[in-house]
Amino acid sequence: MTYEELIERLDPNVYRSLRQSIELGKWPDGRKLTPEQREISLEAVIYYENLHNIPEEERTGYLDRGSKAGTACDPSVQRKQDKDDMDPSQFVEVKS
């Protein structure tokens, strides 16, 4: 059985268990995931989500840009190189 066949036949309960283990950093029995286990599990979860057409907003690692979409906080927006061309309305001062 190939890796692709294994993921294709993966039970949805096992997928949810893998996903929860990645989120918590431990297996359902409480044992800690090793970095290698986390990496392999994450690859399997991402592959499963793509293969089974899980909606983008439900996928592992999804970030809802919400009101930040299209602003300087959105990494898909390319920043202007010249400081004179920056739009100050895109930035908010944060005071601690």
Coordinates of C-alpha atoms in Angstrom, one line a residue:
M1 CA 0.0 0.0 0.0
T2 CA 1.4 3.4 -1.0
Y3 CA 1.3 6.5 1.2
E4 CA -1.4 8.0 -1.1
E5 CA -3.6 4.9 -0.7
L6 CA -3.2 5.0 3.0
I7 CA -4.3 8.6 3.3
E8 CA -7.1 8.0 0.8
R9 CA -8.4 5.2 3.0
L10 CA -7.8 7.0 6.3
D11 CA -10.8 6.9 8.6
P12 CA -12.2 10.4 9.5
N13 CA -11.9 9.6 13.2
V14 CA -8.2 8.8 12.8
Y15 CA -7.8 12.1 10.9
R16 CA -9.5 14.0 13.7
S17 CA -7.3 12.2 16.3
L18 CA -4.2 13.1 14.4
R19 CA -5.2 16.7 14.0
Q20 CA -6.0 17.0 17.8
S21 CA -2.7 15.4 18.6
I22 CA -0.9 18.0 16.5
E23 CA -2.8 20.8 18.2
L24 CA -2.1 19.5 21.7
G25 CA 1.3 18.1 21.1
K26 CA 0.5 14.8 22.6
W27 CA -1.2 11.5 21.7
P28 CA -4.7 10.7 23.0
D29 CA -3.0 8.5 25.7
G30 CA -1.0 11.5 26.9
R31 CA 2.4 10.7 25.5
K32 CA 4.2 13.7 24.0
L33 CA 4.7 13.8 20.2
T34 CA 8.3 13.9 19.1
P35 CA 9.2 16.5 16.5
E36 CA 9.4 13.7 13.9
Q37 CA 6.0 12.4 14.8
R38 CA 4.5 15.9 14.7
E39 CA 6.0 16.5 11.2
I40 CA 4.8 13.2 9.8
S41 CA 1.3 13.7 11.3
L42 CA 1.1 17.2 10.0
E43 CA 2.0 16.1 6.5
A44 CA -0.7 13.3 6.7
V45 CA -3.3 15.8 7.9
I46 CA -2.5 18.3 5.2
Y47 CA -2.5 15.6 2.5
Y48 CA -5.8 14.2 3.8
E49 CA -7.4 17.7 3.8
N50 CA -6.4 18.4 0.2
L51 CA -7.4 14.9 -1.0
H52 CA -10.8 15.0 0.7
N53 CA -11.6 18.6 -0.3
I54 CA -11.9 19.9 3.2
P55 CA -13.1 23.6 3.0
E56 CA -10.1 26.0 3.2
E57 CA -11.4 27.7 6.3
E58 CA -11.5 24.3 8.1
R59 CA -8.0 23.2 7.2
T60 CA -5.0 23.0 9.5
G61 CA -3.1 26.3 9.5
Y62 CA -5.9 28.4 8.0
L63 CA -5.7 32.1 9.0
D64 CA -8.9 34.2 8.7
R65 CA -7.6 37.6 7.6
G66 CA -11.0 39.1 8.3
S67 CA -10.8 42.9 8.6
K68 CA -7.1 42.8 8.0
A69 CA -7.4 41.5 4.4
G70 CA -5.9 44.0 2.0
T71 CA -4.1 46.0 4.7
A72 CA -0.4 46.2 5.6
C73 CA -1.1 43.3 8.0
D74 CA -2.0 41.0 5.1
P75 CA 1.2 39.2 3.8
S76 CA -0.4 38.9 0.4
V77 CA -0.2 42.7 0.0
Q78 CA 3.1 43.9 -1.4
R79 CA 4.6 46.8 0.5
K80 CA 5.7 49.9 -1.3
Q81 CA 9.4 50.3 -1.3
D82 CA 9.4 54.1 -1.1
K83 CA 8.5 55.4 2.3
D84 CA 6.9 58.5 0.7
D85 CA 4.3 56.2 -1.0
M86 CA 3.1 54.5 2.2
D87 CA -0.5 55.0 3.2
P88 CA -0.5 55.8 6.9
S89 CA -4.2 54.8 7.2
Q90 CA -3.0 51.2 6.9
F91 CA -1.1 51.3 10.2
V92 CA -2.4 51.5 13.7
E93 CA -0.2 52.6 16.6
V94 CA -0.2 50.1 19.4
K95 CA 0.7 51.3 22.9
S96 CA 1.5 48.9 25.7

